[in-house]
Coordinates of C-alpha atoms and ligand atoms in Angstrom, one line a residue:
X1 CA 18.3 73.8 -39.2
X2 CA 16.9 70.9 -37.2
X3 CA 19.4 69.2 -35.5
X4 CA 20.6 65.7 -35.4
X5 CA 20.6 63.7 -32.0
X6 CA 24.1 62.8 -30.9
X7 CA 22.5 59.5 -29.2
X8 CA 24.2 58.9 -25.6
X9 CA 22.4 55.3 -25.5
X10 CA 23.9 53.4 -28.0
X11 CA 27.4 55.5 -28.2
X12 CA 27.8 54.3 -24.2
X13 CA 26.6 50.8 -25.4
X14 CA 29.3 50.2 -27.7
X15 CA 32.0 51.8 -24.8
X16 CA 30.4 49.5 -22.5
X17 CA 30.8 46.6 -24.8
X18 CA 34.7 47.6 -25.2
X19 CA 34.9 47.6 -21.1
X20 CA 33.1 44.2 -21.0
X21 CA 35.5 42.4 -23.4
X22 CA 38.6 43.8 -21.4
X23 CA 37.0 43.0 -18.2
X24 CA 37.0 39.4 -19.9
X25 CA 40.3 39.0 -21.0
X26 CA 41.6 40.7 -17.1
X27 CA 39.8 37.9 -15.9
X28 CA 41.0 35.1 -18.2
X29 CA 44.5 36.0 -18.2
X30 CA 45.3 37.3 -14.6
X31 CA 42.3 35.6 -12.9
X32 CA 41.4 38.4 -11.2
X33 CA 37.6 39.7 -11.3
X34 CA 38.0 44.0 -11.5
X35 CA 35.9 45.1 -8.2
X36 CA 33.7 48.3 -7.4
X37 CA 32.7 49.1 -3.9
X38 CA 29.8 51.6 -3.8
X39 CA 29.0 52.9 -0.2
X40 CA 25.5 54.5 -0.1
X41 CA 24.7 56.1 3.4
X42 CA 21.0 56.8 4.0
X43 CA 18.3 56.6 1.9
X44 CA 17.9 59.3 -0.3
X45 CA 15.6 58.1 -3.0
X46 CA 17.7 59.0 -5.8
X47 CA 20.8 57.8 -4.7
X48 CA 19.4 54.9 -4.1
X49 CA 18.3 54.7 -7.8
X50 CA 21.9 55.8 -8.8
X51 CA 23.5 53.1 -6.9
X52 CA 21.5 50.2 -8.2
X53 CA 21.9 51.5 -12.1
X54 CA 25.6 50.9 -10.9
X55 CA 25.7 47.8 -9.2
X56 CA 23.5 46.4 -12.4
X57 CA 25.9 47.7 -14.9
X58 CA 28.6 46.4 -13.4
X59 CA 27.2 43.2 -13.2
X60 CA 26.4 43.4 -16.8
X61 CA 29.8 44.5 -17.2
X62 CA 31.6 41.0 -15.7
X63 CA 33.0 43.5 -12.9
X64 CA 32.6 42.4 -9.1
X65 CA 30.2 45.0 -7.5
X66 CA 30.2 45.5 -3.3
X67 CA 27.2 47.2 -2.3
X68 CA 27.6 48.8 0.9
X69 CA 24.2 50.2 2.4
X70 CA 24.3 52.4 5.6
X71 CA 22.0 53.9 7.9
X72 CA 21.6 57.4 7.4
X73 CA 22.5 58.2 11.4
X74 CA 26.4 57.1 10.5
X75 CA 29.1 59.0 11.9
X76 CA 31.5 60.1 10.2
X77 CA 34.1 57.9 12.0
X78 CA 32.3 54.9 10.9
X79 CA 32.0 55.6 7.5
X80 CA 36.0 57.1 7.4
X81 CA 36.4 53.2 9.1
X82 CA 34.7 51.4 6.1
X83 CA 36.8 53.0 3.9
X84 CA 39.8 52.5 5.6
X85 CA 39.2 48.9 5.2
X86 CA 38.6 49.0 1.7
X87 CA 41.3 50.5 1.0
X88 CA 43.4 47.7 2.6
X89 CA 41.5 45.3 0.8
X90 CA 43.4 44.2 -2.8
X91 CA 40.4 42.7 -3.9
X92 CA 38.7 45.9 -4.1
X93 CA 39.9 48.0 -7.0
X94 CA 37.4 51.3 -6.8
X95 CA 35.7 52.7 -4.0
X96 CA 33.0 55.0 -4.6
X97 CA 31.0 57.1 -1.8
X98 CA 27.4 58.3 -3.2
X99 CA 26.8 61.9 -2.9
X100 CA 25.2 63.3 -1.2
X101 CA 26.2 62.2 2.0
X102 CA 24.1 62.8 4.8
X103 CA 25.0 66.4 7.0
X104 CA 26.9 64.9 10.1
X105 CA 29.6 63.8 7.5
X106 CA 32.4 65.9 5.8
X107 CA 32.0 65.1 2.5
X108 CA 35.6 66.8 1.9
X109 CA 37.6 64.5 4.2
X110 CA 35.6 61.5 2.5
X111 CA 37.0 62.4 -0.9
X112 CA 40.3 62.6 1.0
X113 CA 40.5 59.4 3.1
X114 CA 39.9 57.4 -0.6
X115 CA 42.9 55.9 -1.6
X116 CA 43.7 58.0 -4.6
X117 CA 44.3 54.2 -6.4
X118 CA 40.8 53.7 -5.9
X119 CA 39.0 56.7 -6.7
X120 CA 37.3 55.8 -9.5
X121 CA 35.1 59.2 -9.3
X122 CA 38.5 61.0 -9.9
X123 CA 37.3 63.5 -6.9
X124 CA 40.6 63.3 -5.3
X125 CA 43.1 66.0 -5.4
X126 CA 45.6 63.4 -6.7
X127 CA 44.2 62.7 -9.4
X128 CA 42.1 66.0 -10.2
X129 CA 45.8 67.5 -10.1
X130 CA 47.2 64.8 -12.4
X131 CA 44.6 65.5 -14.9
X132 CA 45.0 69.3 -14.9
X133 CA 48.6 68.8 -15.2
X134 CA 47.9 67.1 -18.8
X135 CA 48.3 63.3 -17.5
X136 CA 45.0 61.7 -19.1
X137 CA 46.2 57.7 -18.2
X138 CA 44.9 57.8 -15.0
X139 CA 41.2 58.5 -13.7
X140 CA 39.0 60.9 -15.7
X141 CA 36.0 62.7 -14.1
X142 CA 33.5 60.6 -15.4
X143 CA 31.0 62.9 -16.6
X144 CA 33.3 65.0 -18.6
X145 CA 35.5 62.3 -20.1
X146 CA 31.7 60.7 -21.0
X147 CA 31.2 64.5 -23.1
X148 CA 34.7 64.3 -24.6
X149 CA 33.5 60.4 -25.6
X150 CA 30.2 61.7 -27.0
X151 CA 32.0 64.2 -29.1
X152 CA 34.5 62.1 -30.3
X153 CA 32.6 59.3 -31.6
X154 CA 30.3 62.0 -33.3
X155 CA 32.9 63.2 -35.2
X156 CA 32.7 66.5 -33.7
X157 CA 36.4 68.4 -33.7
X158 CA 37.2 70.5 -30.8
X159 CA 40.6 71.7 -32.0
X160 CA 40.8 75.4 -32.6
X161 CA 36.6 76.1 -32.1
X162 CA 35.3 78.0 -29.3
X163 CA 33.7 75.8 -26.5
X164 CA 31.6 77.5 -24.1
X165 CA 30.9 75.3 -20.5
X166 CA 28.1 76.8 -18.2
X167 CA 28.7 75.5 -14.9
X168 CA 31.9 75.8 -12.6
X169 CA 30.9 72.7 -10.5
X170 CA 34.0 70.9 -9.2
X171 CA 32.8 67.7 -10.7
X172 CA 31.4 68.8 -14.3
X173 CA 31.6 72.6 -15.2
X174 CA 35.9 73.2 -13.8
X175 CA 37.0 69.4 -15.2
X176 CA 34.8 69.4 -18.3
X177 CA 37.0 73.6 -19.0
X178 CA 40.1 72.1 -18.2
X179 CA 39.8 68.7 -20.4
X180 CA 38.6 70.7 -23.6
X181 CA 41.0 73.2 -23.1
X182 CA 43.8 70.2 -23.2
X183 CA 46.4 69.6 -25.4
X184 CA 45.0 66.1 -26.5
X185 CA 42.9 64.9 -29.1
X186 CA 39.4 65.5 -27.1
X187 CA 41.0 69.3 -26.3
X188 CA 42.9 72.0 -28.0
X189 CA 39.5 74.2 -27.8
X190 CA 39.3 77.8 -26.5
X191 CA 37.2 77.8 -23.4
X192 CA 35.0 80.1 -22.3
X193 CA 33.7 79.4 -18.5
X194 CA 30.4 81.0 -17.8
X195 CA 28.9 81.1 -14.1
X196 CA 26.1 82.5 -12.0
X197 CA 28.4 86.0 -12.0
X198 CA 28.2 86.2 -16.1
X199 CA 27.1 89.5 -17.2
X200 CA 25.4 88.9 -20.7
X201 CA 25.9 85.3 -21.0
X202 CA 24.2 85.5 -24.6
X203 CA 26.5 87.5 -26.1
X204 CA 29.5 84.3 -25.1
X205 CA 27.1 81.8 -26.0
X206 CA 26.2 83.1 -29.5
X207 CA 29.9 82.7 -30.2
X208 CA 30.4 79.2 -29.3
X209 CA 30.6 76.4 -31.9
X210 CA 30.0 74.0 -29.0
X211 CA 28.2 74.5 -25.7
X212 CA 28.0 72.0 -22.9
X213 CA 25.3 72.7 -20.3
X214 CA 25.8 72.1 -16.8
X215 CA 24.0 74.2 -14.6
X216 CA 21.3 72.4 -12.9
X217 CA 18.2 74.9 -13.8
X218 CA 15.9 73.1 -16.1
X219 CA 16.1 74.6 -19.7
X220 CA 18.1 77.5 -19.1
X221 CA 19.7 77.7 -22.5
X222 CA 17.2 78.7 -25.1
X223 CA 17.4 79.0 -28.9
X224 CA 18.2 82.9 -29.4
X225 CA 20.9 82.1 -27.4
X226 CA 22.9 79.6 -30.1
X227 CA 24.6 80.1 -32.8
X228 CA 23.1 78.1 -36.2
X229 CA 24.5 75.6 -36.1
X230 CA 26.5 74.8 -32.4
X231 CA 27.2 71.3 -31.0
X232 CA 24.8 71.4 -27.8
X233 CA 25.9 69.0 -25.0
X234 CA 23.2 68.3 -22.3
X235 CA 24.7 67.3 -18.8
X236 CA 21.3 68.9 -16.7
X237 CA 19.1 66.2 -15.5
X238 CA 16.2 68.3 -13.5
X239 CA 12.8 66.3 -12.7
X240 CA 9.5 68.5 -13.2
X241 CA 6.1 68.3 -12.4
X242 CA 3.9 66.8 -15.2
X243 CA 0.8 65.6 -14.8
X244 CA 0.4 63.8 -17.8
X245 CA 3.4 61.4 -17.0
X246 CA 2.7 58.2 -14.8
X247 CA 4.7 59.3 -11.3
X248 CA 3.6 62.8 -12.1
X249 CA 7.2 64.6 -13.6
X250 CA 9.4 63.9 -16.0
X251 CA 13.6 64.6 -17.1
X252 CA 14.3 67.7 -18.8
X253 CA 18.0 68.9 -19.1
X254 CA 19.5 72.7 -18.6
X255 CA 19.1 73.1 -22.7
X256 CA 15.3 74.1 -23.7
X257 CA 15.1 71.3 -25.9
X258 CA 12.2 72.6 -28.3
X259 CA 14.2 76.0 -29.1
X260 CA 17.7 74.6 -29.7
X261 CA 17.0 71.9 -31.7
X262 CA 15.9 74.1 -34.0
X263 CA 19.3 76.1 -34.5
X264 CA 21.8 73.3 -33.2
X265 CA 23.5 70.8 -35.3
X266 CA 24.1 68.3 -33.3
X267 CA 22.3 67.9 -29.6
X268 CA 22.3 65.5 -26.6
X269 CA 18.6 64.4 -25.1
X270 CA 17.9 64.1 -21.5
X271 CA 17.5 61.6 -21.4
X272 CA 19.6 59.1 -23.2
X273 CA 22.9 61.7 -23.6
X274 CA 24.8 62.0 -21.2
X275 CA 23.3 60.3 -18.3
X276 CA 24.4 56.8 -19.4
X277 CA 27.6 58.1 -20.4
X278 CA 29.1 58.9 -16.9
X279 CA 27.8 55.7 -15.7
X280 CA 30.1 53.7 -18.7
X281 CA 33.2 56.0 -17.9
X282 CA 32.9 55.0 -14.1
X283 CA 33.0 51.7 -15.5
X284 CA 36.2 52.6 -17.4
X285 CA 38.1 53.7 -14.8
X286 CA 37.3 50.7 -12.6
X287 CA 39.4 49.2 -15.3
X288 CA 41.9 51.0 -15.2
X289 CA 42.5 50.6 -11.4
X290 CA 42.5 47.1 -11.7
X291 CA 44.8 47.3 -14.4
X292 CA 46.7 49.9 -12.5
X293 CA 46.7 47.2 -9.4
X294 CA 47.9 44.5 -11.8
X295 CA 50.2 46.7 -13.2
X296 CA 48.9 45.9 -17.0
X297 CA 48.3 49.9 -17.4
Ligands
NAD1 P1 26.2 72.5 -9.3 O1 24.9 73.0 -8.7 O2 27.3 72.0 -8.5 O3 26.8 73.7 -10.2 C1 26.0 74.6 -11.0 C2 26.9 75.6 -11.6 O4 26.0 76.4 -12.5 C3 27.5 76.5 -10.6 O5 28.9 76.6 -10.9 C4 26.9 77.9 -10.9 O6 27.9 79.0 -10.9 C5 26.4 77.7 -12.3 N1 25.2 78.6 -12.5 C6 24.1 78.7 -11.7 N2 23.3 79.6 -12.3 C7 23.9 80.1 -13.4 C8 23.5 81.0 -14.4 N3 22.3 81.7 -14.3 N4 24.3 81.2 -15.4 C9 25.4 80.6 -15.5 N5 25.9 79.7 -14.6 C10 25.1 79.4 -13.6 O7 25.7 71.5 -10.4 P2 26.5 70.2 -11.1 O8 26.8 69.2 -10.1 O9 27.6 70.7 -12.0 O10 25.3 69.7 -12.0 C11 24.8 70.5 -13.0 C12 23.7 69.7 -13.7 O11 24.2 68.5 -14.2 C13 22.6 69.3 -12.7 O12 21.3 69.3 -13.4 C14 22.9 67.8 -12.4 O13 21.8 67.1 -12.0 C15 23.5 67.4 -13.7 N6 24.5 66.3 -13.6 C16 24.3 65.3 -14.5 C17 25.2 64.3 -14.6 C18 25.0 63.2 -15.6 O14 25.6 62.1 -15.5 N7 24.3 63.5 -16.7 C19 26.3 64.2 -13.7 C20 26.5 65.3 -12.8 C21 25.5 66.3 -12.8

């Protein structure tokens, strides 16, 4: 079997498109323009390139973006200030902080001093906690719910398969367990969380019908580890040398590509699968605070 691309491109497209209209009508009806801020302290070169994919999809999106760059010498104090501020702001409806952050900083009592009405990363205990307890109308973690998306609009049914998640990362492995393990529609899945301590991680692997990859080593999961047929989600994005490619490396996910294609059914590419996923989710749940702040929810 050769396996058919679930294709993260135009799936996030059409969710975008959905978020653009309602952004519209928000605007038109309430007069009020849904508002991310996106702090970025120092000047890590990816960041940097996360931050302006954000700030132009928003602006492609109708939504107000605040870009807030900092020098990489902030204190902590000055950034826990910022925040402070947008928080009191009601024309601000998300505040995001991106990670990394530089060492002088707790990144912890960041995630904390967000108002949890704002925290459109849903990193917040708040809202981490609402979402475990089975309360999906608030904030989603955004690169999960963007997997649960994927799979939805591919057709593929969780209910009642086994779903295997390697990763236990607060943001994508533990959030990405609990969401397909959920009663809801994107849920009802028996999950199987494997981790640097798994002792013959084959052996769970080769019994899942779908397997989302979240590791962050660069095509870890190979083909004699997956069953014929599996749905193979993608979330690694790990650059490489190559020295055939222009800048000299290139993208490759946590799935060996080459190998699993061959026995999957369905697989994400990195990129184009995931990646712009998250960024149309973050999008989504700008909406919802400003809907949440409007009370329109
Ligand atoms: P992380 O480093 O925080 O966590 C990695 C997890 O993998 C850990 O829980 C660890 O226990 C587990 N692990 C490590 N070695 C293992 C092994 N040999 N077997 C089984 N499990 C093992 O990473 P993260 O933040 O969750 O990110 C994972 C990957 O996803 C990275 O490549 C990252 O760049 C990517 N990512 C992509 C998106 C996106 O939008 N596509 C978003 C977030 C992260």
């Amino acid at each position: 079997m050769s396996a058919n691309l679930i294709n993260g491109n135009e799936i996030s497209k059409a969710v975008n498109a959905e978020t653009a209209a309602e952004v519209a009508e928000i605007v038109a009806k309430y007069g009020v323009r849904p508002a991310l801020a996106v702090i970025l302290v120092g000047e890590d070169p990816a960041s940097q390139v996360y931050v302006s994919r954000k700030d132009k999809k928003c602006a492609e999106l109708g939504i107000r973006s605040e870009k807030i760059v900092l020098p990489a010498d902030t204190t902590e104090a000055e950034l826990l200030a910022i925040i402070a501020k947008l928080n009191a702001d009601p024309s601000i409806h998300g505040i995001l902080v991106q990670s990394p952050v530089p060492k002088q900083i707790d990144e912890q009592k960041v995630v904390l001093a967000i108002d949890p009405a704002k925290d459109v990363d849903c990193f917040h205990p708040f809202n981490v906690g609402r979402m475990m307890l089975g309360d999906f109308s608030g904030f989603l973690p955004c690169t999960p719910w963007g997997v649960t998306v994927l799979l939805e609009r591919s057709g593929v049914v969780t209910r009642g398969k086994n779903a295997v998640v390697l990763g236990r990362s607060n943001i994508v492995g533990k959030p990405m367990a609990a969401m397909l393990a959920a009663k809801a529609p994107f849920g009802d899945a028996t999950v199987t969380v494997c981790h640097s301590h798994t002792r013959d991680l084959a052996a769970v692997t080769l019994q899942a019908d779908i397997i989302v990859a979240a590791l962050g080593i660069p095509r870890f999961l190979k083909g004699d580890q997956v069953k014929e047929g599996a749905v193979i989600i993608d979330v690694g994005i790990n650059r490489i040398p190559d020295p055939t490619a222009k800048n000299g490396c290139r993208l490759v996910g946590d799935v060996d590509f080459d190998s699993v294609v061959e026995k999957a059914s369905l697989i994400t590419p990195v990129p184009g699968g995931v990646g712009p996923m998250t960024i149309a989710m973050l999008m989504k749940n700008t909406l919802r605070a400003c809907r949440a702040a409007l009370k329109t929810a």
